[in-house]
Coordinates of C-alpha atoms in Angstrom, one line a residue:
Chain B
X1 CA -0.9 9.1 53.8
X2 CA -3.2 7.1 51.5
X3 CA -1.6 4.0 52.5
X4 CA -2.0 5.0 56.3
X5 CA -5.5 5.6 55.7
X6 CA -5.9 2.1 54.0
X7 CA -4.3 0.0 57.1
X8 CA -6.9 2.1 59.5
X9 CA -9.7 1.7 57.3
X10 CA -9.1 -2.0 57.2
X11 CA -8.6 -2.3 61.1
X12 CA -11.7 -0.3 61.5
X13 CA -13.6 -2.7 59.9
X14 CA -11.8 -5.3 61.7
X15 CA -12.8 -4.3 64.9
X16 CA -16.5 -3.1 64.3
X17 CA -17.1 -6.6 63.0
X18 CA -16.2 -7.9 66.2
X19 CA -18.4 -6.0 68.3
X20 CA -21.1 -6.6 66.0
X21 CA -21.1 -10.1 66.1
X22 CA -21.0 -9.7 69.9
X23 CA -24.0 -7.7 69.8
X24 CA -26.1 -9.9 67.4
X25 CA -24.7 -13.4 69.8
X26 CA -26.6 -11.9 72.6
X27 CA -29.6 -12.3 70.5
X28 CA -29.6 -15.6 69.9
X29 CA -28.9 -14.7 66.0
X30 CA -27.7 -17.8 63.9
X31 CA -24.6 -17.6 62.0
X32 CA -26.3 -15.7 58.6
X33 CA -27.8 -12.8 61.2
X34 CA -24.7 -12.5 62.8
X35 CA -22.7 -12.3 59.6
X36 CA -25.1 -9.9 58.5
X37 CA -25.4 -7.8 61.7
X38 CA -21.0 -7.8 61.7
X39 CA -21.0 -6.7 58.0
X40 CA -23.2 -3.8 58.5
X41 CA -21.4 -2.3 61.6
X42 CA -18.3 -2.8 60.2
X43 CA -19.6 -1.7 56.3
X44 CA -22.2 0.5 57.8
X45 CA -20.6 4.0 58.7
X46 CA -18.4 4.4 55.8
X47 CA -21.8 3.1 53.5
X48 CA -23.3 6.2 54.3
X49 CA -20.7 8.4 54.3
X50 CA -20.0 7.4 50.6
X51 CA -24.0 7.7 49.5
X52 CA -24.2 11.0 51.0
X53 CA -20.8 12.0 48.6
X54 CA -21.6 10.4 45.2
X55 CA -18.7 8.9 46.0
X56 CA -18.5 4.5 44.5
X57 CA -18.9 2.5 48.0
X58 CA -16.0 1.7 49.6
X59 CA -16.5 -2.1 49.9
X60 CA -17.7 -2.5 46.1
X61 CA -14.5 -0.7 44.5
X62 CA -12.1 -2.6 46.8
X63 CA -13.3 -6.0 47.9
X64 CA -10.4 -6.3 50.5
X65 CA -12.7 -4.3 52.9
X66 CA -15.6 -7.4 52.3
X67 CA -13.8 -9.6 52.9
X68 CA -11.8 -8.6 56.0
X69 CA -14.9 -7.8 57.6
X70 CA -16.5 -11.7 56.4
X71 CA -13.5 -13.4 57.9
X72 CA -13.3 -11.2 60.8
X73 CA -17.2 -11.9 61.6
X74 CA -16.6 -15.6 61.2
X75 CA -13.4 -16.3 62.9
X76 CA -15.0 -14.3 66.2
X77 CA -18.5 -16.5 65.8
X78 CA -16.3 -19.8 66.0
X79 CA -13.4 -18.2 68.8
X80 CA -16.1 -17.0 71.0
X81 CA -18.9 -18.7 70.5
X82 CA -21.0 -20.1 73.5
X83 CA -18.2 -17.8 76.0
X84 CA -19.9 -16.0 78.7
X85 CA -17.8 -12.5 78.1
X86 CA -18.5 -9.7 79.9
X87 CA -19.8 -6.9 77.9
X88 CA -17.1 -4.0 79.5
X89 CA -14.5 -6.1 77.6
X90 CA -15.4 -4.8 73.9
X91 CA -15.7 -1.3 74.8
X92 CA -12.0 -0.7 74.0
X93 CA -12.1 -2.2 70.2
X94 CA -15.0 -0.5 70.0
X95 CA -13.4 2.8 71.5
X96 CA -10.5 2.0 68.5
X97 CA -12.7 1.6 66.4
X98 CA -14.4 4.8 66.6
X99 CA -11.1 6.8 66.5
X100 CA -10.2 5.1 63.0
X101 CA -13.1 5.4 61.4
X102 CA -14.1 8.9 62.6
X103 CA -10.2 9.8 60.7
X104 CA -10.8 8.0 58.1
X105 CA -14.2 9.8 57.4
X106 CA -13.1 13.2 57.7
X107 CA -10.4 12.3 55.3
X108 CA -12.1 11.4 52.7
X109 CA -14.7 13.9 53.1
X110 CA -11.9 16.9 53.1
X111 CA -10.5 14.8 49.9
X112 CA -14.2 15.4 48.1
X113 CA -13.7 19.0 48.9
X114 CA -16.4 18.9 51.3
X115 CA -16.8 22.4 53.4
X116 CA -15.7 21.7 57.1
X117 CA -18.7 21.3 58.9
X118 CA -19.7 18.7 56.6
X119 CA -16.5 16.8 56.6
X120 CA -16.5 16.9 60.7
X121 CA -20.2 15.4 60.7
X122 CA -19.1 12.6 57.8
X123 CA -16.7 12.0 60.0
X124 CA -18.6 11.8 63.1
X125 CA -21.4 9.8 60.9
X126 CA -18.5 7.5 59.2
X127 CA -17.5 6.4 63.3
X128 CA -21.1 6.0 64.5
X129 CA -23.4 4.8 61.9
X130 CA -22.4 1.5 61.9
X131 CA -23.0 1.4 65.6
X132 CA -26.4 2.8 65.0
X133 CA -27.1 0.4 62.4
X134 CA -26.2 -2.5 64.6
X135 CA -28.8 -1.2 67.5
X136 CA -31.6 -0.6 65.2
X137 CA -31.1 -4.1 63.6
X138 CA -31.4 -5.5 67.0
X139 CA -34.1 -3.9 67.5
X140 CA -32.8 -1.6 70.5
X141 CA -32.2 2.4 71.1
X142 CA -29.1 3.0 69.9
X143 CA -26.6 2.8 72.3
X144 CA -25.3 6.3 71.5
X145 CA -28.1 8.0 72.4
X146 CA -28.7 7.3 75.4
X147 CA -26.0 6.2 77.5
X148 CA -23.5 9.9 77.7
X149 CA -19.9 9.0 77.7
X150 CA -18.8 11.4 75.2
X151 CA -19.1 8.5 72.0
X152 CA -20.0 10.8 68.6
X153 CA -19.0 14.0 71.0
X154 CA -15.5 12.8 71.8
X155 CA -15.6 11.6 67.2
X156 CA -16.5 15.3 66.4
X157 CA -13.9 16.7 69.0
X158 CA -11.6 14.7 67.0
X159 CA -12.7 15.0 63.4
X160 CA -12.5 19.2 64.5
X161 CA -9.1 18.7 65.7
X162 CA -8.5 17.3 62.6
X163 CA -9.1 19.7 60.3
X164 CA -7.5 22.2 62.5
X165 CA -4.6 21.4 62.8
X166 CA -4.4 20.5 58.9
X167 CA -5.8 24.1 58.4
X168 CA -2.9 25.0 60.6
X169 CA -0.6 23.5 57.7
X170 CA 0.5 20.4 59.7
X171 CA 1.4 16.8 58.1
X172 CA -1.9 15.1 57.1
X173 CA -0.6 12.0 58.5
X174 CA 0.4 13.7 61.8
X175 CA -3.1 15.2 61.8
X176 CA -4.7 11.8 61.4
X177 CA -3.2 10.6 64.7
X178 CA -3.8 13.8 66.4
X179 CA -7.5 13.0 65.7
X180 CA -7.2 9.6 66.3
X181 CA -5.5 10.1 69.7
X182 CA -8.2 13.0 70.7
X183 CA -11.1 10.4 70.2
X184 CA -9.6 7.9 71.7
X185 CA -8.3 9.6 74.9
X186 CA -12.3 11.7 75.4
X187 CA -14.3 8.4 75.1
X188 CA -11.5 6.5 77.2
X189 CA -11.3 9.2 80.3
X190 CA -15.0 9.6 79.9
X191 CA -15.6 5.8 80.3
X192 CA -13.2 5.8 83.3
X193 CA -14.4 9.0 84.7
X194 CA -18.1 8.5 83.6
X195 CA -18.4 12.0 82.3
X196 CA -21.4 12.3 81.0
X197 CA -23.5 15.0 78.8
X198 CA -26.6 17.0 79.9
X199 CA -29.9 15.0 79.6
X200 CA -33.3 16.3 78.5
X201 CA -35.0 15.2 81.3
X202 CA -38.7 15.8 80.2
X203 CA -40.7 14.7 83.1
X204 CA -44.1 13.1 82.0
Chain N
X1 CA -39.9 30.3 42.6
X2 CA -35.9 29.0 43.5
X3 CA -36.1 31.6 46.6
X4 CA -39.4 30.7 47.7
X5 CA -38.8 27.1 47.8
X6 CA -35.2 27.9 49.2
X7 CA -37.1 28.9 52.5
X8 CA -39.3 26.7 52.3
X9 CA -37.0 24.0 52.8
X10 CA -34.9 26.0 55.7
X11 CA -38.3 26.9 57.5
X12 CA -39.2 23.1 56.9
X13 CA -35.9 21.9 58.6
X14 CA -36.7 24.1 61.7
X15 CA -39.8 22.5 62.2
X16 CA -38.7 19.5 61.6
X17 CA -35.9 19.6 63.9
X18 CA -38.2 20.7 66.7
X19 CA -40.6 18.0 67.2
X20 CA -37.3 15.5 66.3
X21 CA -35.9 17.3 69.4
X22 CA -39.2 16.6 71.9
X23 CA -39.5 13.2 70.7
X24 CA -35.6 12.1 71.3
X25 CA -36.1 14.2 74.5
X26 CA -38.6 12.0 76.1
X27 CA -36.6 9.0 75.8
X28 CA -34.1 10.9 77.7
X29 CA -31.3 11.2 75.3
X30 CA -28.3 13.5 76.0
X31 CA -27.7 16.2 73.8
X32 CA -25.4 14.7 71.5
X33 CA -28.4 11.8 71.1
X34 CA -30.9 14.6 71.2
X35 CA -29.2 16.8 68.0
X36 CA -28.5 13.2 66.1
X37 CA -32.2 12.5 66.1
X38 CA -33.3 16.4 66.1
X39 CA -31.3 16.2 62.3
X40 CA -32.1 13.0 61.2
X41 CA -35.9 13.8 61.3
X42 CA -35.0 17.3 59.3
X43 CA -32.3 16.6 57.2
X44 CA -33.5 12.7 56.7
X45 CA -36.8 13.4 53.9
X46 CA -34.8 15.2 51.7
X47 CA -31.6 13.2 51.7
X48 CA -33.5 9.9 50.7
X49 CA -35.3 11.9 48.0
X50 CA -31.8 13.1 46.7
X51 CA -30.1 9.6 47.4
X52 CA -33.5 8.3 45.3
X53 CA -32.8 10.7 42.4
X54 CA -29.1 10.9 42.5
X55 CA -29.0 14.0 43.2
X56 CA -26.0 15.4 45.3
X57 CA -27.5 15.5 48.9
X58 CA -29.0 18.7 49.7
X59 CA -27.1 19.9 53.0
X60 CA -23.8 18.4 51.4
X61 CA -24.5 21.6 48.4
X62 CA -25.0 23.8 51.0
X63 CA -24.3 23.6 55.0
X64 CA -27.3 26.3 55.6
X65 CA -29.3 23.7 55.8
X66 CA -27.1 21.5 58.4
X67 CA -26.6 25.0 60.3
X68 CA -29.9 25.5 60.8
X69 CA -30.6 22.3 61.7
X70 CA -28.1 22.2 63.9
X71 CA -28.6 25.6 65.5
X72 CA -32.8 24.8 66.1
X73 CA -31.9 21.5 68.0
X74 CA -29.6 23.2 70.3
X75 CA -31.7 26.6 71.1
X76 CA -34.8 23.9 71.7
X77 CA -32.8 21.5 74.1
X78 CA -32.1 24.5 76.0
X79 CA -35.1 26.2 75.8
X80 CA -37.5 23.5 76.7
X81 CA -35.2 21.7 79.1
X82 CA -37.1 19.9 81.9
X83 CA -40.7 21.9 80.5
X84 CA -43.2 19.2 80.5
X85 CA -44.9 19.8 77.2
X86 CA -48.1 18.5 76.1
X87 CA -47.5 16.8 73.4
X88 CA -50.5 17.5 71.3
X89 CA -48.5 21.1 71.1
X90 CA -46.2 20.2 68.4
X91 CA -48.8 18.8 65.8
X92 CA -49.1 21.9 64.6
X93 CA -45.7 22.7 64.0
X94 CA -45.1 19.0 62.2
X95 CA -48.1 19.9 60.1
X96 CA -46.5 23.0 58.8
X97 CA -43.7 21.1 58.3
X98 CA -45.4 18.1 56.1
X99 CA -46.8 20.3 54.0
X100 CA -43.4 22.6 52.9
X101 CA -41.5 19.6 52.9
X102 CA -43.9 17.9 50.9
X103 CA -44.3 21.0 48.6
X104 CA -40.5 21.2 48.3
X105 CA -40.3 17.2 47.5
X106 CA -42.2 17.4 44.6
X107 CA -40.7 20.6 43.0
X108 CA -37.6 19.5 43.5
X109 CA -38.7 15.8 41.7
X110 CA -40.2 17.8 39.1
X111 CA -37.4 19.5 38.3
X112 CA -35.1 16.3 38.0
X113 CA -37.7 15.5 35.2
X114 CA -39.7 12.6 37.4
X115 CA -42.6 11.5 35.8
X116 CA -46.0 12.5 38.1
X117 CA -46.6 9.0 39.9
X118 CA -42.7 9.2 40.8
X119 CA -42.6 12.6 41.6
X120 CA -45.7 13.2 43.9
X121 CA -44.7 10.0 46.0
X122 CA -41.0 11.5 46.6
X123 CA -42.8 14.4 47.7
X124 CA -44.3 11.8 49.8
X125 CA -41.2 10.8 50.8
X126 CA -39.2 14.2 51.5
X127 CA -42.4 15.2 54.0
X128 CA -42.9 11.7 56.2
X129 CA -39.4 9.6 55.9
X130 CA -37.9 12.2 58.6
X131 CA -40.3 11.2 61.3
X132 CA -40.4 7.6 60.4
X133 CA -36.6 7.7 61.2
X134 CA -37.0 9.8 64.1
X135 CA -39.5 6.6 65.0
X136 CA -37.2 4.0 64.5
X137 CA -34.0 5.8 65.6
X138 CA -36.4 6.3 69.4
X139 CA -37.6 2.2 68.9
X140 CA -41.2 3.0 67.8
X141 CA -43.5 1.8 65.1
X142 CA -43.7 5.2 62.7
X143 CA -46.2 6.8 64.4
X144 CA -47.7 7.8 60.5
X145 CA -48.4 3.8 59.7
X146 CA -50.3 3.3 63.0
X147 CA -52.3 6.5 63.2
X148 CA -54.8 7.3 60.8
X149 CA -55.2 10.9 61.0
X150 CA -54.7 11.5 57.4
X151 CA -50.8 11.8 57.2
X152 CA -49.0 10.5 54.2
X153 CA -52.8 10.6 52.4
X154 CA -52.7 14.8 52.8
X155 CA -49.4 14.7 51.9
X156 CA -49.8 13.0 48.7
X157 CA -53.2 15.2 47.8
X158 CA -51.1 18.1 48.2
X159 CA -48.2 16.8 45.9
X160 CA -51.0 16.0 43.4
X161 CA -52.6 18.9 43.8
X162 CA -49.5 20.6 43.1
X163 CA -48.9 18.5 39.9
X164 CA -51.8 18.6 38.8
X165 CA -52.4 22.4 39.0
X166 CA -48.9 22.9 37.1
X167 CA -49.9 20.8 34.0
X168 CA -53.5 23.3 34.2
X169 CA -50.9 25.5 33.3
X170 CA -50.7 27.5 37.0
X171 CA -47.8 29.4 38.0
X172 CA -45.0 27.3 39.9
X173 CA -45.7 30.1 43.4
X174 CA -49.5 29.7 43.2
X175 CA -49.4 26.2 42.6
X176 CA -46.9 25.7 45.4
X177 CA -49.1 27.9 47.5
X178 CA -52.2 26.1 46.8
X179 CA -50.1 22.2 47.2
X180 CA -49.0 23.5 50.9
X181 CA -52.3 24.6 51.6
X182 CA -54.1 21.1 50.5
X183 CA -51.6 19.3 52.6
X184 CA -52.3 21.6 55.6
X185 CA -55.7 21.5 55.6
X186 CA -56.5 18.1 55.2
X187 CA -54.1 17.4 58.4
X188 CA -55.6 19.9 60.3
X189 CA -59.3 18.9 60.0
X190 CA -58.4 15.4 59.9
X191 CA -57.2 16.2 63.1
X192 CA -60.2 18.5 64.3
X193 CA -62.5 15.8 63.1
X194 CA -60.7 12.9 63.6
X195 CA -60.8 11.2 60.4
X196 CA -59.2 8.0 60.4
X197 CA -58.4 5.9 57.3
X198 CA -59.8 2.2 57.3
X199 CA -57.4 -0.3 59.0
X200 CA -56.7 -4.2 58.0
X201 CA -58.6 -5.3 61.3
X202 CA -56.9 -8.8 61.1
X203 CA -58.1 -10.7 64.1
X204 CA -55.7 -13.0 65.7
Chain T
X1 CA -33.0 -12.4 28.8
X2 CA -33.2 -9.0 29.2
X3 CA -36.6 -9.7 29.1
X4 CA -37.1 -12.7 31.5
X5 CA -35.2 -10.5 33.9
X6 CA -38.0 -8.1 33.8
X7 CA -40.6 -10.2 33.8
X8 CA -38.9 -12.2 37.3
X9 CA -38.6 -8.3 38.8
X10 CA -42.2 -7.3 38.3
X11 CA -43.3 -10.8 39.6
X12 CA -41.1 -10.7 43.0
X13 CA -42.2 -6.9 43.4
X14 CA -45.7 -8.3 43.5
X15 CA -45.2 -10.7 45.8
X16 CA -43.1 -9.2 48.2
X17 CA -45.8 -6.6 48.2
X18 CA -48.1 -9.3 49.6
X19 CA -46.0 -10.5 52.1
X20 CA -45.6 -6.8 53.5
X21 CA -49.4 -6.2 53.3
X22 CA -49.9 -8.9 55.8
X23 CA -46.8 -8.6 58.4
X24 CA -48.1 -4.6 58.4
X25 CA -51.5 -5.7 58.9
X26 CA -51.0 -7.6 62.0
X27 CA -50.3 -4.8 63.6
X28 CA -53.7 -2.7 62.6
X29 CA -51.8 -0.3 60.3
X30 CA -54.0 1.6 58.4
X31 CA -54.3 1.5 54.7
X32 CA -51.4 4.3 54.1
X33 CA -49.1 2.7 56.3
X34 CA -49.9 -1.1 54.6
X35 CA -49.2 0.8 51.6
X36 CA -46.1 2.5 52.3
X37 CA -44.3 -1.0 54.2
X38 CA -46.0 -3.3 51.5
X39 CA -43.8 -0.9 48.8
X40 CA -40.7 -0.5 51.1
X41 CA -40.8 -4.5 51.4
X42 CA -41.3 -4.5 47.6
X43 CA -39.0 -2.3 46.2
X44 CA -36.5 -2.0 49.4
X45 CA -34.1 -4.5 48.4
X46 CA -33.6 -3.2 44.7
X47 CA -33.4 0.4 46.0
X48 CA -30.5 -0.5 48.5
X49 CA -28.8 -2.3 45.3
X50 CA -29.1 0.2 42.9
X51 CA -28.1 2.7 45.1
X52 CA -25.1 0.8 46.4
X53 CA -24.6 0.2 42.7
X54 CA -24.8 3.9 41.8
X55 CA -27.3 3.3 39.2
X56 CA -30.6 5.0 38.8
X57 CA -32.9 3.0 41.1
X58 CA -35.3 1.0 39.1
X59 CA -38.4 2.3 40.1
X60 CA -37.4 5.5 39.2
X61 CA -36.3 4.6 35.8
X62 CA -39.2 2.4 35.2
X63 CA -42.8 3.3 36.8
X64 CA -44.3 0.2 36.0
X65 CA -42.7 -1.7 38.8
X66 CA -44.3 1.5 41.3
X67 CA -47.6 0.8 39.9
X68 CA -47.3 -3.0 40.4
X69 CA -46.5 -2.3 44.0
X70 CA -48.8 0.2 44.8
X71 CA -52.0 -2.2 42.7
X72 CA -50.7 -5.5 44.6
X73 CA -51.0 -3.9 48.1
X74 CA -54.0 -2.3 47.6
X75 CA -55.6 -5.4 45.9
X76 CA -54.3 -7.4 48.8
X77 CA -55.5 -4.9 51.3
X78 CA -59.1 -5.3 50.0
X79 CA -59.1 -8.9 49.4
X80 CA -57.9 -10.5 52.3
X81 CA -58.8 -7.7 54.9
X82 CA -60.2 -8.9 58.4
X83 CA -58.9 -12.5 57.1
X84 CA -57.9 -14.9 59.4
X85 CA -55.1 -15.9 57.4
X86 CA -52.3 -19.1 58.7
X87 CA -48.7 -17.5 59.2
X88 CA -47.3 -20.1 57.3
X89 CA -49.3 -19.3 54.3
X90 CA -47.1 -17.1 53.1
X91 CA -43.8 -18.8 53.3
X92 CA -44.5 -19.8 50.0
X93 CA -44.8 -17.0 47.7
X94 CA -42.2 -15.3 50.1
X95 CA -39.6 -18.0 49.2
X96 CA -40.4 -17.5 45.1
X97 CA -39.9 -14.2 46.0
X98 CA -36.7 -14.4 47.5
X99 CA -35.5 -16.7 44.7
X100 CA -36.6 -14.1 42.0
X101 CA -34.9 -10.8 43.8
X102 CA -32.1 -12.6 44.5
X103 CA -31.3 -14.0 41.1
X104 CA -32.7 -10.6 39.6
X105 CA -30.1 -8.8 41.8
X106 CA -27.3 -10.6 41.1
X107 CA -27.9 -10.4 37.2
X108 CA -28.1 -6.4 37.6
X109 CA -24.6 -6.4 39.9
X110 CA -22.9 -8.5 36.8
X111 CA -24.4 -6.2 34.2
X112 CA -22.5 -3.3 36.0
X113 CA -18.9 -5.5 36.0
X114 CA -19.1 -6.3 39.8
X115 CA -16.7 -9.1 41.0
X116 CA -18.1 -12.1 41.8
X117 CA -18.1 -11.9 46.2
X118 CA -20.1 -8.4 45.3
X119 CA -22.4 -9.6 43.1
X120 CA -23.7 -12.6 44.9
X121 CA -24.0 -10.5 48.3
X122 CA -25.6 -7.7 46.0
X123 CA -28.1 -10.9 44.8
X124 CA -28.3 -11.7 48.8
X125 CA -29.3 -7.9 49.5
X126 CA -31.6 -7.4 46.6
X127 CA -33.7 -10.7 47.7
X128 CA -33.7 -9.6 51.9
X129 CA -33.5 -6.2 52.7
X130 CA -36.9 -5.9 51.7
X131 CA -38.1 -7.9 54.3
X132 CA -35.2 -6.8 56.9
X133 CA -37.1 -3.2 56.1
X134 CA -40.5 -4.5 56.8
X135 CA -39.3 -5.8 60.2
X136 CA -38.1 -2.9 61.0
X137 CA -40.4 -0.7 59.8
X138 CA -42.8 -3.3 62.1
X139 CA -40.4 -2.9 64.9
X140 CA -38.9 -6.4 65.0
X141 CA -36.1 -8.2 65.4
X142 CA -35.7 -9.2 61.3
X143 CA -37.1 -12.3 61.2
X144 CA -34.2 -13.7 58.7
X145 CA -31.4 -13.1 61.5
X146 CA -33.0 -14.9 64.2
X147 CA -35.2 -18.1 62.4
X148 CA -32.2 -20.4 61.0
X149 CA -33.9 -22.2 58.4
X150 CA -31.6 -21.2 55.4
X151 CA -32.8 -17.9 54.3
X152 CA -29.7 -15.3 52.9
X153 CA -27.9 -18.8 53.1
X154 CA -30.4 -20.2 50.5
X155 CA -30.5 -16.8 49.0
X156 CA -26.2 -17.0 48.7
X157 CA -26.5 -20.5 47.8
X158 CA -28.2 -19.8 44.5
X159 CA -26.3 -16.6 43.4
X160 CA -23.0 -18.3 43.7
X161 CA -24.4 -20.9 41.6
X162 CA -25.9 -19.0 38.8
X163 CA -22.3 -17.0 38.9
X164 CA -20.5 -20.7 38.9
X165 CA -22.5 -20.9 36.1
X166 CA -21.8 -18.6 33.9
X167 CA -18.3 -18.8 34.6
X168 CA -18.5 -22.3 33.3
X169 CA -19.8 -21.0 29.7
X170 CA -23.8 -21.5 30.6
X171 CA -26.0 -19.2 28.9
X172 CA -27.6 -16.4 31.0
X173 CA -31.5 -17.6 30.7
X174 CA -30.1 -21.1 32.1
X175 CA -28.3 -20.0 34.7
X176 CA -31.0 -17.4 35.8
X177 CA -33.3 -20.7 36.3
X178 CA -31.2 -23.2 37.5
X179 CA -30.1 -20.3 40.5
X180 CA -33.4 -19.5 41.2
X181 CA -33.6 -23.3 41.8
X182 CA -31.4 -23.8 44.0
X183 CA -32.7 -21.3 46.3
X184 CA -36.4 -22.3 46.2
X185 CA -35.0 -26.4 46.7
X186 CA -32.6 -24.9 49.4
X187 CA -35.9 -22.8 51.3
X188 CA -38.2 -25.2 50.5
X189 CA -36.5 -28.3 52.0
X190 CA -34.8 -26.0 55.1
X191 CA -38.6 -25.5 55.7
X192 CA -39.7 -29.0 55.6
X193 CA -37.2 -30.4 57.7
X194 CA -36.4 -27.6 59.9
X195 CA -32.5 -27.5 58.9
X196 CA -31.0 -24.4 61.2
X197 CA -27.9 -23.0 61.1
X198 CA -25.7 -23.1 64.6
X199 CA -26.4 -20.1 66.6
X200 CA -24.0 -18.0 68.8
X201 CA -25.2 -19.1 72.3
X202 CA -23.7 -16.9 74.5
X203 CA -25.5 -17.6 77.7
X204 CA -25.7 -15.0 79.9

């Protein structure tokens, strides 16, 4: 199980950098901003999530996560660099993404003995933070906020499911991939099917 | 004393979450975007005070908080749905909320053993660093560095007034009592009057 | 050394504090909110370490650097207010800042047994997040991920060299200096001959 939750943690991190430095590109960042703007979406969620436990930060016990998520920005900056992609194309890592980290969170937060509610929000916070993070950096509304295709709705229907079915006295690792495959298959169907959440809709 | 400022800080959260609610509302955020910034401006304050003192994070001891939270952005987003608000309504409200946030800051710092300086500026800190949040989460300049209505000045009176009235030898209530009402009433005439602080006028 | 450390803290904390002052400024903040991004931009950067760190943030522990903060933006504030003041003026004591946070920061992450990738990124963080907060804050784009003339990389630069350093048997005071060094020569010369780093491109 620990193991498991290793391998995701590390592709999480993976992935996140990806779409950060895709993000930050559009800017017109140099190399350094990039870096920095990959490392924090990638180190971002799970930064948090550890503050907010008194729990040592991920990245600074192990390094592996650092580094991953270095090499990762870098290799993308080079591989794509000066490629007109279109954006659509990172929606699925980032999708991934989401479902691993959101997991990964809740784990570790039901590991600190944290009550449920606040182990499905870590979770949901571990999956978009880094996201957040990213947006703000650039200096734009966070993504999340505003466009409704189920993003930290379809992470908390997930980190929920969870904890369910581990209440339920299923597998831990079975659980993970329930989760996992609950996040992934709400923000997938409501990309395709553009299912969106009510709006405020205060005209002014 | 422990009670009162226990509903203090739940009454503060409300508060808080309201006018979080309105402002994410107006950007037209969904609900999911809507609750995220609803609890970052009541939860945020207090969190950076208890990152600040390491201190384990207030909602994490105890989900009333996050419930609340929680449970005030939802009942607004459906009761004020598509209501076009003035927004000059909900200064009162935030006002309330400075001031018990503020009060609740400082006793909490004090109580952690924080020297005066320290302690009346993380009072500073648990009443404005939800809204500046809110602010940058919704792409703004803090609203409180721009306009000078007396803001993070009343707050800190109030904290000071607080402090100081507790080294007089006062009673923790009345001195709470008398902080709160300090921080209100500044705000509030400030308001009335439109007392502005002096700005750095650089000319470009 | 212990002492020279300190000494290099309060200095950068005073004149990061300047820096702040004047970004906030521009945008006819008014003396509370100069105040409030003139100390995020001060003691931002060292907060985000320590608390990464899990060590009792500095100013916390230690008032004096709060007071230095608070009495460089307000002495700042009066002198130079409704100035006409050149940009590039402050380039300067921002790069001695940078040099002394960064070199500060990466000292403190050794003291507390980091490995060597962590502690220089811990130096990088201590010497920019400051100013990544008081663009923010400002509602920018951070300035350090989009102008490419060596900035974290200068900042990088000079904490792997005072870590080389060490390694290599030099003493702490001597290292301290000669990393410092390298990122004020690095800045410095970046500045004077407009050296950039390759940006991402993506045309669109």
């Amino acid at each position: 199980m620990i193991e498991l939750l290793y391998w995701i943690g590390l592709a999480a991190v993976a992935v996140s950098a990806l779409t950060g430095v895709i993000e930050a590109g559009r800017r017109g960042m140099d190399i350094v901003g990039v870096a920095m703007v990959g490392c924090a979406t990638a180190l971002g969620g799970g930064t948090v999530r550890d503050l907010l436990l008194d729990r040592t930060v991920f990245w600074i016990t192990d390094q592996t996560y650092l580094i991953v998520a270095l090499l990762t920005t870098l290799a993308t900056f080079i591989a794509v660099r000066g490629l007109r992609l279109p954006p659509r194309l990172f929606l699925i890592p980032d999708a991934i993404g989401l479902a691993l980290f959101t997991v990964a969170g809740t784990q570790v937060a039901l590991g600190m003995n944290a009550p449920w509610l606040v182990a499905s929000l870590l979770g949901v916070i571990t999956g978009v933070v880094g996201g957040v993070l990213r947006d703000v950096l650039c200096n734009d509304v966070p993504l999340i906020f505003v466009r409704g295709e189920l993003y930290a709705s379809a992470a908390w229907a997930g980190a929920l499911a969870l904890i369910g079915l581990q209440a339920a006295g299923v597998s831990g690792v079975i659980a993970a991939w329930a989760g996992m495959a609950v996040v992934l298959a709400l923000r997938l169907a409501a990309m395709a099917l553009q299912i969106t959440l009510p709006t405020y809709q205060e005209r002014e």
